[in-house]
Amino acid sequence: QVQLVESGGGLVQAGGSLRLSCADSGRTLRNYNINWFRQAPGKEREFVAAISWWGGRTMYQDSVKDRFTISGDNALNTVSLQMNSLKPDDTAVYYCAASATWAWDVRYMSYWGKGTLVTVSS
């Protein structure tokens, strides 16, 4: 059973940085493509970034491409999302999700974490 747990959210000023982590106690992350989604109040959940563990592929939403970096840590069995130059529009609950398919649509996600809140103040 895959149980994803996000951490690292918090309050940060615009222009600041945060690092989110996604972990699975069952040490199964490397068996999936790991994705980050986010959902702002009143908005639909949207794709942020994804990593294919073994293939080394990454994908980003255009609005975060030059500011966010997704990476995997084999030793810690975690996937991180380094977020730099944060903007108030980045404020959302960020979710980690695992998928067997290399696709960036919520319909393809097999497992979800409960999310971690990121708040960026102006």
mmCIF file of N, CA, C and O in Angstrom, residues 22-78:
data_model
loop_
_atom_site.group_PDB
_atom_site.id
_atom_site.type_symbol
_atom_site.label_atom_id
_atom_site.label_comp_id
_atom_site.label_asym_id
_atom_site.label_seq_id
_atom_site.Cartn_x
_atom_site.Cartn_y
_atom_site.Cartn_z
ATOM 1 N N CYS A 22 8.123 14.647 -0.414
ATOM 2 C CA CYS A 22 7.098 13.608 -0.498
ATOM 3 C C CYS A 22 7.772 12.291 -0.136
ATOM 4 O O CYS A 22 8.783 11.932 -0.747
ATOM 5 N N ALA A 23 7.228 11.586 0.830
ATOM 6 C CA ALA A 23 7.803 10.325 1.271
ATOM 7 C C ALA A 23 6.741 9.244 1.314
ATOM 8 O O ALA A 23 5.536 9.534 1.428
ATOM 9 N N ASP A 24 7.194 8.006 1.241
ATOM 10 C CA ASP A 24 6.304 6.856 1.357
ATOM 11 C C ASP A 24 6.952 5.858 2.306
ATOM 12 O O ASP A 24 8.057 5.401 2.051
ATOM 13 N N SER A 25 6.269 5.556 3.366
ATOM 14 C CA SER A 25 6.843 4.670 4.386
ATOM 15 C C SER A 25 7.123 3.284 3.844
ATOM 16 O O SER A 25 7.963 2.559 4.373
ATOM 17 N N GLY A 26 6.441 2.916 2.754
ATOM 18 C CA GLY A 26 6.664 1.602 2.180
ATOM 19 C C GLY A 26 7.816 1.548 1.209
ATOM 20 O O GLY A 26 8.103 0.494 0.643
ATOM 21 N N ARG A 27 8.502 2.677 1.044
ATOM 22 C CA ARG A 27 9.680 2.738 0.181
ATOM 23 C C ARG A 27 9.363 2.272 -1.236
ATOM 24 O O ARG A 27 10.108 1.511 -1.842
ATOM 25 N N THR A 28 8.244 2.745 -1.777
ATOM 26 C CA THR A 28 7.823 2.332 -3.115
ATOM 27 C C THR A 28 7.830 3.462 -4.129
ATOM 28 O O THR A 28 7.391 3.268 -5.256
ATOM 29 N N LEU A 29 8.335 4.629 -3.743
ATOM 30 C CA LEU A 29 8.267 5.767 -4.661
ATOM 31 C C LEU A 29 8.923 5.467 -5.994
ATOM 32 O O LEU A 29 8.456 5.900 -7.036
ATOM 33 N N ARG A 30 10.015 4.731 -5.947
ATOM 34 C CA ARG A 30 10.752 4.501 -7.197
ATOM 35 C C ARG A 30 9.988 3.629 -8.182
ATOM 36 O O ARG A 30 10.397 3.471 -9.316
ATOM 37 N N ASN A 31 8.895 3.057 -7.765
ATOM 38 C CA ASN A 31 8.087 2.244 -8.660
ATOM 39 C C ASN A 31 7.094 3.069 -9.470
ATOM 40 O O ASN A 31 6.392 2.522 -10.328
ATOM 41 N N TYR A 32 7.020 4.369 -9.187
ATOM 42 C CA TYR A 32 6.007 5.214 -9.815
ATOM 43 C C TYR A 32 6.615 6.490 -10.376
ATOM 44 O O TYR A 32 7.743 6.843 -10.053
ATOM 45 N N ASN A 33 5.838 7.143 -11.201
ATOM 46 C CA ASN A 33 6.113 8.529 -11.540
ATOM 47 C C ASN A 33 5.517 9.361 -10.405
ATOM 48 O O ASN A 33 4.374 9.132 -9.988
ATOM 49 N N ILE A 34 6.289 10.300 -9.915
ATOM 50 C CA ILE A 34 5.836 11.108 -8.796
ATOM 51 C C ILE A 34 5.539 12.519 -9.284
ATOM 52 O O ILE A 34 6.340 13.131 -9.983
ATOM 53 N N ASN A 35 4.376 12.983 -8.914
ATOM 54 C CA ASN A 35 3.878 14.269 -9.399
ATOM 55 C C ASN A 35 3.562 15.203 -8.231
ATOM 56 O O ASN A 35 3.194 14.744 -7.148
ATOM 57 N N TRP A 36 3.680 16.469 -8.476
ATOM 58 C CA TRP A 36 3.185 17.488 -7.559
ATOM 59 C C TRP A 36 2.043 18.236 -8.252
ATOM 60 O O TRP A 36 2.182 18.671 -9.397
ATOM 61 N N PHE A 37 0.943 18.354 -7.538
ATOM 62 C CA PHE A 37 -0.191 19.163 -7.958
ATOM 63 C C PHE A 37 -0.416 20.223 -6.888
ATOM 64 O O PHE A 37 0.089 20.111 -5.765
ATOM 65 N N ARG A 38 -1.198 21.219 -7.216
ATOM 66 C CA ARG A 38 -1.576 22.212 -6.216
ATOM 67 C C ARG A 38 -3.006 22.658 -6.454
ATOM 68 O O ARG A 38 -3.522 22.592 -7.571
ATOM 69 N N GLN A 39 -3.625 23.117 -5.380
ATOM 70 C CA GLN A 39 -4.995 23.588 -5.471
ATOM 71 C C GLN A 39 -5.156 24.832 -4.618
ATOM 72 O O GLN A 39 -4.992 24.777 -3.392
ATOM 73 N N ALA A 40 -5.438 25.930 -5.285
ATOM 74 C CA ALA A 40 -5.677 27.194 -4.602
ATOM 75 C C ALA A 40 -7.167 27.287 -4.251
ATOM 76 O O ALA A 40 -7.996 26.629 -4.876
ATOM 77 N N PRO A 41 -7.500 28.095 -3.273
ATOM 78 C CA PRO A 41 -8.913 28.233 -2.883
ATOM 79 C C PRO A 41 -9.788 28.619 -4.061
ATOM 80 O O PRO A 41 -9.480 29.563 -4.803
ATOM 81 N N GLY A 42 -10.877 27.880 -4.265
ATOM 82 C CA GLY A 42 -11.814 28.192 -5.330
ATOM 83 C C GLY A 42 -11.372 27.792 -6.718
ATOM 84 O O GLY A 42 -12.062 28.105 -7.697
ATOM 85 N N LYS A 43 -10.232 27.106 -6.812
ATOM 86 C CA LYS A 43 -9.718 26.721 -8.125
ATOM 87 C C LYS A 43 -9.582 25.211 -8.233
ATOM 88 O O LYS A 43 -9.560 24.506 -7.222
ATOM 89 N N GLU A 44 -9.453 24.726 -9.461
ATOM 90 C CA GLU A 44 -9.253 23.308 -9.672
ATOM 91 C C GLU A 44 -7.816 22.920 -9.350
ATOM 92 O O GLU A 44 -6.903 23.748 -9.410
ATOM 93 N N ARG A 45 -7.647 21.655 -9.049
ATOM 94 C CA ARG A 45 -6.301 21.147 -8.799
ATOM 95 C C ARG A 45 -5.519 21.165 -10.116
ATOM 96 O O ARG A 45 -6.018 20.720 -11.148
ATOM 97 N N GLU A 46 -4.287 21.662 -10.064
ATOM 98 C CA GLU A 46 -3.498 21.778 -11.281
ATOM 99 C C GLU A 46 -2.131 21.126 -11.133
ATOM 100 O O GLU A 46 -1.555 21.084 -10.038
ATOM 101 N N PHE A 47 -1.629 20.647 -12.257
ATOM 102 C CA PHE A 47 -0.316 20.008 -12.302
ATOM 103 C C PHE A 47 0.784 21.050 -12.080
ATOM 104 O O PHE A 47 0.707 22.167 -12.597
ATOM 105 N N VAL A 48 1.811 20.646 -11.340
ATOM 106 C CA VAL A 48 2.958 21.519 -11.093
ATOM 107 C C VAL A 48 4.232 20.930 -11.691
ATOM 108 O O VAL A 48 4.918 21.576 -12.478
ATOM 109 N N ALA A 49 4.558 19.695 -11.310
ATOM 110 C CA ALA A 49 5.809 19.086 -11.770
ATOM 111 C C ALA A 49 5.720 17.578 -11.604
ATOM 112 O O ALA A 49 4.934 17.073 -10.809
ATOM 113 N N ALA A 50 6.558 16.868 -12.370
ATOM 114 C CA ALA A 50 6.589 15.411 -12.292
ATOM 115 C C ALA A 50 7.996 14.908 -12.543
ATOM 116 O O ALA A 50 8.802 15.562 -13.222
ATOM 117 N N ILE A 51 8.293 13.732 -11.993
ATOM 118 C CA ILE A 51 9.578 13.092 -12.222
ATOM 119 C C ILE A 51 9.367 11.604 -12.446
ATOM 120 O O ILE A 51 8.553 10.967 -11.768
ATOM 121 N N SER A 52 10.095 11.088 -13.458
ATOM 122 C CA SER A 52 10.113 9.663 -13.712
ATOM 123 C C SER A 52 11.363 9.115 -13.064
ATOM 124 O O SER A 52 12.473 9.434 -13.491
ATOM 125 N N TRP A 53 11.189 8.338 -12.028
ATOM 126 C CA TRP A 53 12.324 7.975 -11.168
ATOM 127 C C TRP A 53 13.451 7.319 -11.951
ATOM 128 O O TRP A 53 14.595 7.740 -11.907
ATOM 129 N N TRP A 54 13.136 6.293 -12.705
ATOM 130 C CA TRP A 54 14.186 5.547 -13.375
ATOM 131 C C TRP A 54 14.602 6.191 -14.688
ATOM 132 O O TRP A 54 15.753 6.117 -15.080
ATOM 133 N N GLY A 55 13.673 6.795 -15.382
ATOM 134 C CA GLY A 55 14.013 7.414 -16.654
ATOM 135 C C GLY A 55 14.695 8.754 -16.520
ATOM 136 O O GLY A 55 15.291 9.245 -17.472
ATOM 137 N N GLY A 56 14.580 9.352 -15.333
ATOM 138 C CA GLY A 56 15.214 10.641 -15.131
ATOM 139 C C GLY A 56 14.514 11.789 -15.826
ATOM 140 O O GLY A 56 15.055 12.882 -15.934
ATOM 141 N N ARG A 57 13.304 11.552 -16.324
ATOM 142 C CA ARG A 57 12.582 12.625 -16.983
ATOM 143 C C ARG A 57 11.895 13.522 -15.968
ATOM 144 O O ARG A 57 11.491 13.072 -14.898
ATOM 145 N N THR A 58 11.789 14.783 -16.307
ATOM 146 C CA THR A 58 11.035 15.726 -15.500
ATOM 147 C C THR A 58 10.124 16.545 -16.403
ATOM 148 O O THR A 58 10.381 16.691 -17.602
ATOM 149 N N MET A 59 9.080 17.074 -15.809
ATOM 150 C CA MET A 59 8.136 17.918 -16.539
ATOM 151 C C MET A 59 7.623 18.977 -15.583
ATOM 152 O O MET A 59 7.430 18.704 -14.389
ATOM 153 N N TYR A 60 7.408 20.171 -16.114
ATOM 154 C CA TYR A 60 6.949 21.288 -15.291
ATOM 155 C C TYR A 60 5.815 22.039 -15.978
ATOM 156 O O TYR A 60 5.764 22.147 -17.202
ATOM 157 N N GLN A 61 4.970 22.594 -15.148
ATOM 158 C CA GLN A 61 4.001 23.569 -15.650
ATOM 159 C C GLN A 61 4.785 24.811 -16.074
ATOM 160 O O GLN A 61 5.776 25.175 -15.429
ATOM 161 N N ASP A 62 4.356 25.453 -17.129
ATOM 162 C CA ASP A 62 5.114 26.582 -17.664
ATOM 163 C C ASP A 62 5.346 27.682 -16.636
ATOM 164 O O ASP A 62 6.412 28.307 -16.603
ATOM 165 N N SER A 63 4.376 27.917 -15.772
ATOM 166 C CA SER A 63 4.485 29.044 -14.841
ATOM 167 C C SER A 63 5.529 28.819 -13.752
ATOM 168 O O SER A 63 5.922 29.761 -13.066
ATOM 169 N N VAL A 64 5.991 27.575 -13.580
ATOM 170 C CA VAL A 64 6.970 27.303 -12.527
ATOM 171 C C VAL A 64 8.295 26.826 -13.086
ATOM 172 O O VAL A 64 9.239 26.602 -12.337
ATOM 173 N N LYS A 65 8.381 26.660 -14.389
ATOM 174 C CA LYS A 65 9.516 25.992 -15.021
ATOM 175 C C LYS A 65 10.860 26.571 -14.621
ATOM 176 O O LYS A 65 11.825 25.844 -14.428
ATOM 177 N N ASP A 66 10.985 27.847 -14.507
ATOM 178 C CA ASP A 66 12.282 28.461 -14.206
ATOM 179 C C ASP A 66 12.470 28.729 -12.727
ATOM 180 O O ASP A 66 13.501 29.298 -12.322
ATOM 181 N N ARG A 67 11.508 28.307 -11.905
ATOM 182 C CA ARG A 67 11.584 28.619 -10.475
ATOM 183 C C ARG A 67 11.564 27.368 -9.585
ATOM 184 O O ARG A 67 12.114 27.399 -8.483
ATOM 185 N N PHE A 68 10.935 26.310 -10.055
ATOM 186 C CA PHE A 68 10.795 25.089 -9.251
ATOM 187 C C PHE A 68 11.670 23.989 -9.830
ATOM 188 O O PHE A 68 11.864 23.901 -11.049
ATOM 189 N N THR A 69 12.167 23.125 -8.953
ATOM 190 C CA THR A 69 12.954 21.974 -9.376
ATOM 191 C C THR A 69 12.473 20.740 -8.631
ATOM 192 O O THR A 69 12.426 20.732 -7.391
ATOM 193 N N ILE A 70 12.151 19.680 -9.376
ATOM 194 C CA ILE A 70 11.737 18.419 -8.771
ATOM 195 C C ILE A 70 12.912 17.457 -8.838
ATOM 196 O O ILE A 70 13.635 17.401 -9.845
ATOM 197 N N SER A 71 13.116 16.694 -7.771
ATOM 198 C CA SER A 71 14.235 15.763 -7.737
ATOM 199 C C SER A 71 13.891 14.595 -6.838
ATOM 200 O O SER A 71 13.041 14.692 -5.948
ATOM 201 N N GLY A 72 14.590 13.481 -7.074
ATOM 202 C CA GLY A 72 14.392 12.291 -6.262
ATOM 203 C C GLY A 72 15.659 11.948 -5.501
ATOM 204 O O GLY A 72 16.766 12.144 -6.012
ATOM 205 N N ASP A 73 15.494 11.447 -4.302
ATOM 206 C CA ASP A 73 16.625 11.037 -3.472
ATOM 207 C C ASP A 73 16.507 9.549 -3.212
ATOM 208 O O ASP A 73 15.629 9.107 -2.466
ATOM 209 N N ASN A 74 17.404 8.773 -3.830
ATOM 210 C CA ASN A 74 17.332 7.319 -3.685
ATOM 211 C C ASN A 74 17.561 6.859 -2.250
ATOM 212 O O ASN A 74 16.901 5.947 -1.772
ATOM 213 N N ALA A 75 18.496 7.483 -1.585
ATOM 214 C CA ALA A 75 18.839 7.056 -0.233
ATOM 215 C C ALA A 75 17.691 7.314 0.747
ATOM 216 O O ALA A 75 17.409 6.493 1.621
ATOM 217 N N LEU A 76 17.059 8.447 0.596
ATOM 218 C CA LEU A 76 15.983 8.814 1.515
ATOM 219 C C LEU A 76 14.622 8.357 1.031
ATOM 220 O O LEU A 76 13.642 8.428 1.769
ATOM 221 N N ASN A 77 14.572 7.891 -0.227
ATOM 222 C CA ASN A 77 13.303 7.491 -0.819
ATOM 223 C C ASN A 77 12.283 8.616 -0.728
ATOM 224 O O ASN A 77 11.153 8.435 -0.267
ATOM 225 N N THR A 78 12.695 9.782 -1.153
ATOM 226 C CA THR A 78 11.811 10.939 -1.154
ATOM 227 C C THR A 78 11.890 11.648 -2.498
ATOM 228 O O THR A 78 12.873 11.503 -3.239
#
